[in-house]
């Protein structure tokens, strides 16, 4: 039987105490193990008995660089995401502490053929008034998670972990799980992607209280005679999931510089 840790207040709130309570709040054993590596190493580097409020943002970035600055991109992104989730959890509960500095950025996956755009360029695009909230959220989520379009478009609201700023996706080349008789063929080994504060602010506005169905939907119901999987239709509005082709056309529409197809 687990005991509930009562957190002290003010300067008595140590780095180790807050980290332990955060990890205890996670329900998934795999998440606890993964996050425990990133958060645990950072805590050791900062000093376990230090008041959380005494830690500066740049100290977090420097610790990340020292621990995983020369690691593989996926390792860096995973460790950064665990620390980002921990500090975001602290902020949501009003604990005075640091943030991951802007210069300690998430890195693009190296095997991607998509050119990396600057954060400023993405910010300018999303700030445009004529861009719908759906596209703003999708583009921000794609940028912050470094996920593939098909992965993010395939996410349902039930898959979202708002507190941890993460969700499970069917990655490219995902392997099928060992399947017993009667299990769904769509049962794949899933991977986790993470997002930052920009996506966290936009998602609740986009969903408007919806609690199930695709995150990104069209503005119309499927046409007559079109067969659509129940997972790909919002059960509350009847709207279908936004497709890759539709998402690509919308991005081209807002970024084309020499006519359609040049976005």
PDB file of C-alpha atoms in Angstrom:
ATOM      1  CA  UNK A   1       0.000   0.000   0.000  1.00  0.00           C
ATOM      2  CA  UNK A   2       1.588   3.258  -1.137  1.00  0.00           C
ATOM      3  CA  UNK A   3       1.649   6.332   1.061  1.00  0.00           C
ATOM      4  CA  UNK A   4       0.854   9.844  -0.088  1.00  0.00           C
ATOM      5  CA  UNK A   5       3.791  12.210   0.217  1.00  0.00           C
ATOM      6  CA  UNK A   6       2.923  15.558   1.744  1.00  0.00           C
ATOM      7  CA  UNK A   7       4.950  18.261   0.057  1.00  0.00           C
ATOM      8  CA  UNK A   8       6.440  21.019   2.182  1.00  0.00           C
ATOM      9  CA  UNK A   9       6.191  24.602   0.985  1.00  0.00           C
ATOM     10  CA  UNK A  10       8.561  27.416   0.084  1.00  0.00           C
ATOM     11  CA  UNK A  11      12.300  26.892   0.224  1.00  0.00           C
ATOM     12  CA  UNK A  12      11.921  23.510   1.942  1.00  0.00           C
ATOM     13  CA  UNK A  13      10.699  22.127  -1.391  1.00  0.00           C
ATOM     14  CA  UNK A  14      13.813  20.244  -2.508  1.00  0.00           C
ATOM     15  CA  UNK A  15      14.654  19.025  -5.971  1.00  0.00           C
ATOM     16  CA  UNK A  16      14.595  15.364  -4.873  1.00  0.00           C
ATOM     17  CA  UNK A  17      11.296  15.627  -2.992  1.00  0.00           C
ATOM     18  CA  UNK A  18       9.431  17.165  -5.913  1.00  0.00           C
ATOM     19  CA  UNK A  19      10.969  14.713  -8.395  1.00  0.00           C
ATOM     20  CA  UNK A  20       9.904  11.729  -6.289  1.00  0.00           C
ATOM     21  CA  UNK A  21       6.323  12.977  -5.966  1.00  0.00           C
ATOM     22  CA  UNK A  22       6.161  13.635  -9.715  1.00  0.00           C
ATOM     23  CA  UNK A  23       7.351  10.120 -10.548  1.00  0.00           C
ATOM     24  CA  UNK A  24       4.923   8.636  -8.015  1.00  0.00           C
ATOM     25  CA  UNK A  25       2.089  10.461  -9.797  1.00  0.00           C
ATOM     26  CA  UNK A  26       2.717   8.575 -13.054  1.00  0.00           C
ATOM     27  CA  UNK A  27       0.600   5.492 -13.484  1.00  0.00           C
ATOM     28  CA  UNK A  28       2.356   3.654 -16.314  1.00  0.00           C
ATOM     29  CA  UNK A  29       5.369   1.560 -15.169  1.00  0.00           C
ATOM     30  CA  UNK A  30       7.124   2.060 -18.529  1.00  0.00           C
ATOM     31  CA  UNK A  31       6.701   5.830 -18.263  1.00  0.00           C
ATOM     32  CA  UNK A  32       7.990   5.792 -14.687  1.00  0.00           C
ATOM     33  CA  UNK A  33      11.067   3.855 -15.763  1.00  0.00           C
ATOM     34  CA  UNK A  34      11.774   6.100 -18.774  1.00  0.00           C
ATOM     35  CA  UNK A  35      11.115   9.358 -16.958  1.00  0.00           C
ATOM     36  CA  UNK A  36      13.027   8.118 -13.933  1.00  0.00           C
ATOM     37  CA  UNK A  37      16.229   8.035 -15.982  1.00  0.00           C
ATOM     38  CA  UNK A  38      15.975  11.607 -17.263  1.00  0.00           C
ATOM     39  CA  UNK A  39      14.601  13.224 -14.127  1.00  0.00           C
ATOM     40  CA  UNK A  40      16.803  11.156 -11.820  1.00  0.00           C
ATOM     41  CA  UNK A  41      20.051  12.087 -13.579  1.00  0.00           C
ATOM     42  CA  UNK A  42      19.109  15.761 -13.662  1.00  0.00           C
ATOM     43  CA  UNK A  43      18.297  15.709  -9.953  1.00  0.00           C
ATOM     44  CA  UNK A  44      21.695  14.173  -9.161  1.00  0.00           C
ATOM     45  CA  UNK A  45      23.418  16.762 -11.325  1.00  0.00           C
ATOM     46  CA  UNK A  46      21.616  19.719  -9.735  1.00  0.00           C
ATOM     47  CA  UNK A  47      21.973  18.488  -6.170  1.00  0.00           C
ATOM     48  CA  UNK A  48      19.218  16.500  -4.488  1.00  0.00           C
ATOM     49  CA  UNK A  49      18.913  18.666  -1.362  1.00  0.00           C
ATOM     50  CA  UNK A  50      18.781  22.015  -3.177  1.00  0.00           C
ATOM     51  CA  UNK A  51      15.577  24.057  -2.936  1.00  0.00           C
ATOM     52  CA  UNK A  52      13.746  23.788  -6.241  1.00  0.00           C
ATOM     53  CA  UNK A  53      13.256  27.554  -6.277  1.00  0.00           C
ATOM     54  CA  UNK A  54      17.026  28.113  -6.291  1.00  0.00           C
ATOM     55  CA  UNK A  55      17.563  26.366  -9.640  1.00  0.00           C
ATOM     56  CA  UNK A  56      17.894  28.640 -12.692  1.00  0.00           C
ATOM     57  CA  UNK A  57      16.600  27.840 -16.183  1.00  0.00           C
ATOM     58  CA  UNK A  58      20.107  27.811 -17.653  1.00  0.00           C
ATOM     59  CA  UNK A  59      21.213  25.268 -15.065  1.00  0.00           C
ATOM     60  CA  UNK A  60      18.598  22.881 -16.444  1.00  0.00           C
ATOM     61  CA  UNK A  61      19.837  23.452 -19.991  1.00  0.00           C
ATOM     62  CA  UNK A  62      23.478  23.033 -18.973  1.00  0.00           C
ATOM     63  CA  UNK A  63      22.699  19.811 -17.122  1.00  0.00           C
ATOM     64  CA  UNK A  64      20.894  18.439 -20.182  1.00  0.00           C
ATOM     65  CA  UNK A  65      23.854  19.356 -22.385  1.00  0.00           C
ATOM     66  CA  UNK A  66      26.405  17.793 -20.040  1.00  0.00           C
ATOM     67  CA  UNK A  67      24.437  14.576 -19.625  1.00  0.00           C
ATOM     68  CA  UNK A  68      23.093  13.987 -23.136  1.00  0.00           C
ATOM     69  CA  UNK A  69      24.506  16.692 -25.412  1.00  0.00           C
ATOM     70  CA  UNK A  70      26.520  14.120 -27.388  1.00  0.00           C
ATOM     71  CA  UNK A  71      23.883  11.361 -27.307  1.00  0.00           C
ATOM     72  CA  UNK A  72      21.715  10.201 -30.197  1.00  0.00           C
ATOM     73  CA  UNK A  73      18.933  12.587 -31.218  1.00  0.00           C
ATOM     74  CA  UNK A  74      16.175  10.284 -29.944  1.00  0.00           C
ATOM     75  CA  UNK A  75      17.924   9.942 -26.586  1.00  0.00           C
ATOM     76  CA  UNK A  76      18.303  13.718 -26.251  1.00  0.00           C
ATOM     77  CA  UNK A  77      14.649  14.282 -27.161  1.00  0.00           C
ATOM     78  CA  UNK A  78      13.414  11.610 -24.734  1.00  0.00           C
ATOM     79  CA  UNK A  79      15.472  12.872 -21.786  1.00  0.00           C
ATOM     80  CA  UNK A  80      14.573  16.503 -22.513  1.00  0.00           C
ATOM     81  CA  UNK A  81      10.896  15.546 -22.731  1.00  0.00           C
ATOM     82  CA  UNK A  82      10.968  13.827 -19.340  1.00  0.00           C
ATOM     83  CA  UNK A  83      12.518  16.891 -17.674  1.00  0.00           C
ATOM     84  CA  UNK A  84      10.108  19.200 -19.538  1.00  0.00           C
ATOM     85  CA  UNK A  85       7.150  17.156 -18.295  1.00  0.00           C
ATOM     86  CA  UNK A  86       8.453  17.213 -14.710  1.00  0.00           C
ATOM     87  CA  UNK A  87       8.986  20.977 -14.651  1.00  0.00           C
ATOM     88  CA  UNK A  88       5.658  21.585 -16.398  1.00  0.00           C
ATOM     89  CA  UNK A  89       3.978  19.462 -13.712  1.00  0.00           C
ATOM     90  CA  UNK A  90       5.655  21.611 -11.047  1.00  0.00           C
ATOM     91  CA  UNK A  91       4.489  24.827 -12.689  1.00  0.00           C
ATOM     92  CA  UNK A  92       0.890  23.608 -12.984  1.00  0.00           C
ATOM     93  CA  UNK A  93       0.863  23.013  -9.217  1.00  0.00           C
ATOM     94  CA  UNK A  94       2.291  26.401  -8.410  1.00  0.00           C
ATOM     95  CA  UNK A  95       5.710  25.219  -7.255  1.00  0.00           C
ATOM     96  CA  UNK A  96       8.329  27.914  -7.790  1.00  0.00           C
ATOM     97  CA  UNK A  97      11.033  26.451  -9.977  1.00  0.00           C
ATOM     98  CA  UNK A  98      12.895  26.568 -13.308  1.00  0.00           C
ATOM     99  CA  UNK A  99      11.891  25.799 -16.876  1.00  0.00           C
ATOM    100  CA  UNK A 100      13.748  24.180 -19.739  1.00  0.00           C
ATOM    101  CA  UNK A 101      15.404  27.154 -21.495  1.00  0.00           C
ATOM    102  CA  UNK A 102      14.485  27.959 -25.072  1.00  0.00           C
ATOM    103  CA  UNK A 103      18.021  27.262 -26.299  1.00  0.00           C
ATOM    104  CA  UNK A 104      17.828  23.606 -25.156  1.00  0.00           C
ATOM    105  CA  UNK A 105      15.664  22.732 -28.143  1.00  0.00           C
ATOM    106  CA  UNK A 106      14.113  19.481 -29.289  1.00  0.00           C
ATOM    107  CA  UNK A 107      16.152  18.133 -32.216  1.00  0.00           C
ATOM    108  CA  UNK A 108      14.800  16.993 -35.569  1.00  0.00           C
ATOM    109  CA  UNK A 109      14.984  13.274 -36.275  1.00  0.00           C
ATOM    110  CA  UNK A 110      17.988  12.815 -38.620  1.00  0.00           C
ATOM    111  CA  UNK A 111      16.376  10.379 -41.083  1.00  0.00           C
ATOM    112  CA  UNK A 112      13.614  12.832 -41.935  1.00  0.00           C
ATOM    113  CA  UNK A 113      13.767  14.243 -45.476  1.00  0.00           C
ATOM    114  CA  UNK A 114      11.653  17.248 -44.482  1.00  0.00           C
ATOM    115  CA  UNK A 115      13.743  20.431 -44.185  1.00  0.00           C
ATOM    116  CA  UNK A 116      13.756  21.985 -40.740  1.00  0.00           C
ATOM    117  CA  UNK A 117      12.069  25.391 -40.477  1.00  0.00           C
ATOM    118  CA  UNK A 118      13.018  27.959 -37.891  1.00  0.00           C
ATOM    119  CA  UNK A 119      10.833  28.471 -34.852  1.00  0.00           C
ATOM    120  CA  UNK A 120      10.339  32.084 -35.942  1.00  0.00           C
ATOM    121  CA  UNK A 121       8.978  30.997 -39.335  1.00  0.00           C
ATOM    122  CA  UNK A 122       6.524  28.613 -37.690  1.00  0.00           C
ATOM    123  CA  UNK A 123       5.459  31.276 -35.195  1.00  0.00           C
ATOM    124  CA  UNK A 124       4.788  33.753 -38.014  1.00  0.00           C
ATOM    125  CA  UNK A 125       2.688  31.220 -39.901  1.00  0.00           C
ATOM    126  CA  UNK A 126       0.618  30.256 -36.860  1.00  0.00           C
ATOM    127  CA  UNK A 127       0.077  33.895 -35.861  1.00  0.00           C
ATOM    128  CA  UNK A 128      -1.744  34.697 -39.111  1.00  0.00           C
ATOM    129  CA  UNK A 129      -5.398  35.551 -38.471  1.00  0.00           C
ATOM    130  CA  UNK A 130      -6.758  33.745 -41.512  1.00  0.00           C
ATOM    131  CA  UNK A 131      -5.322  30.399 -40.370  1.00  0.00           C
ATOM    132  CA  UNK A 132      -7.933  28.220 -38.666  1.00  0.00           C
ATOM    133  CA  UNK A 133      -7.340  27.012 -35.096  1.00  0.00           C
ATOM    134  CA  UNK A 134      -7.231  23.416 -36.344  1.00  0.00           C
ATOM    135  CA  UNK A 135      -4.279  24.132 -38.630  1.00  0.00           C
ATOM    136  CA  UNK A 136      -2.525  26.229 -35.965  1.00  0.00           C
ATOM    137  CA  UNK A 137      -2.752  23.323 -33.513  1.00  0.00           C
ATOM    138  CA  UNK A 138      -1.698  20.709 -36.041  1.00  0.00           C
ATOM    139  CA  UNK A 139       1.352  22.646 -37.241  1.00  0.00           C
ATOM    140  CA  UNK A 140       2.428  23.533 -33.713  1.00  0.00           C
ATOM    141  CA  UNK A 141       2.051  19.920 -32.604  1.00  0.00           C
ATOM    142  CA  UNK A 142       4.001  18.648 -35.607  1.00  0.00           C
ATOM    143  CA  UNK A 143       6.797  21.135 -34.947  1.00  0.00           C
ATOM    144  CA  UNK A 144       7.051  20.532 -31.216  1.00  0.00           C
ATOM    145  CA  UNK A 145       6.699  16.745 -31.319  1.00  0.00           C
ATOM    146  CA  UNK A 146       8.812  16.190 -34.459  1.00  0.00           C
ATOM    147  CA  UNK A 147       6.236  13.537 -35.308  1.00  0.00           C
ATOM    148  CA  UNK A 148       5.265  12.539 -38.844  1.00  0.00           C
ATOM    149  CA  UNK A 149       2.031  13.903 -40.246  1.00  0.00           C
ATOM    150  CA  UNK A 150       0.364  10.485 -40.427  1.00  0.00           C
ATOM    151  CA  UNK A 151       1.271   9.812 -36.804  1.00  0.00           C
ATOM    152  CA  UNK A 152      -0.228  13.030 -35.442  1.00  0.00           C
ATOM    153  CA  UNK A 153      -3.288  12.987 -37.701  1.00  0.00           C
ATOM    154  CA  UNK A 154      -4.014   9.437 -36.492  1.00  0.00           C
ATOM    155  CA  UNK A 155      -4.217  10.434 -32.827  1.00  0.00           C
ATOM    156  CA  UNK A 156      -7.561  10.278 -31.002  1.00  0.00           C
ATOM    157  CA  UNK A 157      -8.517  12.343 -27.980  1.00  0.00           C
ATOM    158  CA  UNK A 158      -8.489   9.213 -25.831  1.00  0.00           C
ATOM    159  CA  UNK A 159      -4.763   8.822 -26.636  1.00  0.00           C
ATOM    160  CA  UNK A 160      -3.792  12.226 -25.218  1.00  0.00           C
ATOM    161  CA  UNK A 161      -2.041  12.604 -21.872  1.00  0.00           C
ATOM    162  CA  UNK A 162      -2.560  16.297 -21.176  1.00  0.00           C
ATOM    163  CA  UNK A 163      -0.665  16.311 -17.880  1.00  0.00           C
ATOM    164  CA  UNK A 164       2.370  14.578 -19.354  1.00  0.00           C
ATOM    165  CA  UNK A 165       2.105  16.434 -22.697  1.00  0.00           C
ATOM    166  CA  UNK A 166       2.457  13.196 -24.613  1.00  0.00           C
ATOM    167  CA  UNK A 167       0.539  10.587 -26.592  1.00  0.00           C
ATOM    168  CA  UNK A 168       1.117   7.202 -28.171  1.00  0.00           C
ATOM    169  CA  UNK A 169       1.284   6.963 -31.964  1.00  0.00           C
ATOM    170  CA  UNK A 170       1.604   4.256 -34.565  1.00  0.00           C
ATOM    171  CA  UNK A 171       5.043   5.110 -35.934  1.00  0.00           C
ATOM    172  CA  UNK A 172       6.237   4.462 -39.463  1.00  0.00           C
ATOM    173  CA  UNK A 173       7.158   0.790 -39.812  1.00  0.00           C
ATOM    174  CA  UNK A 174       5.504  -0.090 -36.501  1.00  0.00           C
ATOM    175  CA  UNK A 175       5.612  -3.794 -35.743  1.00  0.00           C
ATOM    176  CA  UNK A 176       2.450  -5.734 -35.035  1.00  0.00           C
ATOM    177  CA  UNK A 177       2.105  -7.116 -31.537  1.00  0.00           C
ATOM    178  CA  UNK A 178       1.981 -10.837 -30.965  1.00  0.00           C
ATOM    179  CA  UNK A 179      -1.708 -11.387 -31.554  1.00  0.00           C
ATOM    180  CA  UNK A 180      -3.991 -13.936 -30.000  1.00  0.00           C
ATOM    181  CA  UNK A 181      -7.074 -15.199 -31.764  1.00  0.00           C
ATOM    182  CA  UNK A 182      -9.768 -12.530 -31.753  1.00  0.00           C
ATOM    183  CA  UNK A 183      -7.485  -9.526 -31.245  1.00  0.00           C
ATOM    184  CA  UNK A 184      -7.681  -6.621 -33.675  1.00  0.00           C
ATOM    185  CA  UNK A 185      -5.218  -6.608 -36.558  1.00  0.00           C
ATOM    186  CA  UNK A 186      -4.567  -2.920 -35.904  1.00  0.00           C
ATOM    187  CA  UNK A 187      -2.856  -3.780 -32.602  1.00  0.00           C
ATOM    188  CA  UNK A 188       0.639  -2.354 -33.086  1.00  0.00           C
ATOM    189  CA  UNK A 189       3.605  -1.582 -30.889  1.00  0.00           C
ATOM    190  CA  UNK A 190       3.186   2.137 -30.248  1.00  0.00           C
ATOM    191  CA  UNK A 191       5.721   4.890 -29.671  1.00  0.00           C
ATOM    192  CA  UNK A 192       5.409   8.039 -27.574  1.00  0.00           C
ATOM    193  CA  UNK A 193       5.713  11.617 -28.823  1.00  0.00           C
ATOM    194  CA  UNK A 194       5.843  14.719 -26.648  1.00  0.00           C
ATOM    195  CA  UNK A 195       4.813  18.334 -27.134  1.00  0.00           C
ATOM    196  CA  UNK A 196       5.599  21.648 -25.485  1.00  0.00           C
ATOM    197  CA  UNK A 197       3.640  24.591 -24.066  1.00  0.00           C
ATOM    198  CA  UNK A 198       2.413  25.932 -27.426  1.00  0.00           C
ATOM    199  CA  UNK A 199       0.481  22.755 -28.219  1.00  0.00           C
ATOM    200  CA  UNK A 200      -0.671  22.472 -24.595  1.00  0.00           C
ATOM    201  CA  UNK A 201      -2.326  25.897 -24.887  1.00  0.00           C
ATOM    202  CA  UNK A 202      -4.013  25.223 -28.234  1.00  0.00           C
ATOM    203  CA  UNK A 203      -5.377  21.692 -27.747  1.00  0.00           C
ATOM    204  CA  UNK A 204      -8.130  22.545 -25.206  1.00  0.00           C
ATOM    205  CA  UNK A 205      -9.326  25.398 -27.431  1.00  0.00           C
ATOM    206  CA  UNK A 206      -9.496  23.075 -30.429  1.00  0.00           C
ATOM    207  CA  UNK A 207     -11.320  20.246 -28.662  1.00  0.00           C
ATOM    208  CA  UNK A 208     -13.944  22.519 -27.006  1.00  0.00           C
ATOM    209  CA  UNK A 209     -14.954  19.862 -24.498  1.00  0.00           C
ATOM    210  CA  UNK A 210     -14.855  16.880 -26.875  1.00  0.00           C
ATOM    211  CA  UNK A 211     -13.543  13.805 -25.049  1.00  0.00           C
ATOM    212  CA  UNK A 212     -13.434  11.150 -27.766  1.00  0.00           C
ATOM    213  CA  UNK A 213     -12.831  10.658 -31.445  1.00  0.00           C
ATOM    214  CA  UNK A 214     -10.133  12.065 -33.760  1.00  0.00           C
ATOM    215  CA  UNK A 215      -8.260  15.147 -32.544  1.00  0.00           C
ATOM    216  CA  UNK A 216      -8.157  16.675 -36.030  1.00  0.00           C
ATOM    217  CA  UNK A 217     -11.416  16.450 -37.975  1.00  0.00           C
ATOM    218  CA  UNK A 218     -12.866  17.916 -41.149  1.00  0.00           C
ATOM    219  CA  UNK A 219     -15.755  20.385 -41.062  1.00  0.00           C
ATOM    220  CA  UNK A 220     -18.180  18.007 -42.708  1.00  0.00           C
ATOM    221  CA  UNK A 221     -19.602  14.505 -42.357  1.00  0.00           C
ATOM    222  CA  UNK A 222     -18.507  11.667 -44.685  1.00  0.00           C
ATOM    223  CA  UNK A 223     -20.394  11.624 -47.978  1.00  0.00           C
ATOM    224  CA  UNK A 224     -23.150   9.080 -48.656  1.00  0.00           C
ATOM    225  CA  UNK A 225     -21.816   5.643 -49.494  1.00  0.00           C
ATOM    226  CA  UNK A 226     -18.355   6.342 -48.071  1.00  0.00           C
ATOM    227  CA  UNK A 227     -17.283   3.647 -45.627  1.00  0.00           C
ATOM    228  CA  UNK A 228     -15.346   5.080 -42.674  1.00  0.00           C
ATOM    229  CA  UNK A 229     -13.958   3.242 -39.652  1.00  0.00           C
ATOM    230  CA  UNK A 230     -15.728   4.180 -36.395  1.00  0.00           C
ATOM    231  CA  UNK A 231     -12.342   5.268 -35.009  1.00  0.00           C
ATOM    232  CA  UNK A 232     -12.073   7.845 -37.802  1.00  0.00           C
ATOM    233  CA  UNK A 233     -15.354   9.627 -37.044  1.00  0.00           C
ATOM    234  CA  UNK A 234     -16.154  11.894 -34.102  1.00  0.00           C
ATOM    235  CA  UNK A 235     -19.101  10.194 -32.329  1.00  0.00           C
ATOM    236  CA  UNK A 236     -20.424  13.544 -31.107  1.00  0.00           C
ATOM    237  CA  UNK A 237     -20.285  15.647 -34.295  1.00  0.00           C
ATOM    238  CA  UNK A 238     -20.148  12.989 -37.005  1.00  0.00           C
ATOM    239  CA  UNK A 239     -17.159  14.755 -38.610  1.00  0.00           C
ATOM    240  CA  UNK A 240     -14.477  12.568 -40.210  1.00  0.00           C
ATOM    241  CA  UNK A 241     -10.765  12.528 -39.438  1.00  0.00           C
ATOM    242  CA  UNK A 242      -8.663  15.047 -41.360  1.00  0.00           C
ATOM    243  CA  UNK A 243      -6.687  13.132 -43.981  1.00  0.00           C
ATOM    244  CA  UNK A 244      -3.035  13.546 -44.934  1.00  0.00           C
ATOM    245  CA  UNK A 245      -4.041  14.857 -48.358  1.00  0.00           C
ATOM    246  CA  UNK A 246      -6.367  17.465 -46.885  1.00  0.00           C
ATOM    247  CA  UNK A 247      -3.745  18.567 -44.352  1.00  0.00           C
ATOM    248  CA  UNK A 248      -1.120  18.863 -47.075  1.00  0.00           C
ATOM    249  CA  UNK A 249      -3.433  20.926 -49.274  1.00  0.00           C
ATOM    250  CA  UNK A 250      -4.202  23.293 -46.383  1.00  0.00           C
ATOM    251  CA  UNK A 251      -0.512  23.807 -45.641  1.00  0.00           C
ATOM    252  CA  UNK A 252       0.170  24.483 -49.317  1.00  0.00           C
ATOM    253  CA  UNK A 253      -2.716  26.941 -49.450  1.00  0.00           C
ATOM    254  CA  UNK A 254      -1.214  29.040 -46.654  1.00  0.00           C
ATOM    255  CA  UNK A 255       2.441  28.808 -47.681  1.00  0.00           C
ATOM    256  CA  UNK A 256       2.423  28.781 -51.487  1.00  0.00           C
ATOM    257  CA  UNK A 257       4.589  31.513 -52.963  1.00  0.00           C
ATOM    258  CA  UNK A 258       4.299  30.742 -56.698  1.00  0.00           C
ATOM    259  CA  UNK A 259       0.820  29.250 -56.985  1.00  0.00           C
ATOM    260  CA  UNK A 260      -0.656  25.957 -55.790  1.00  0.00           C
ATOM    261  CA  UNK A 261       1.824  23.174 -55.180  1.00  0.00           C
ATOM    262  CA  UNK A 262       4.719  25.462 -54.178  1.00  0.00           C
ATOM    263  CA  UNK A 263       3.972  25.676 -50.441  1.00  0.00           C
TER     264      UNK A 263
END
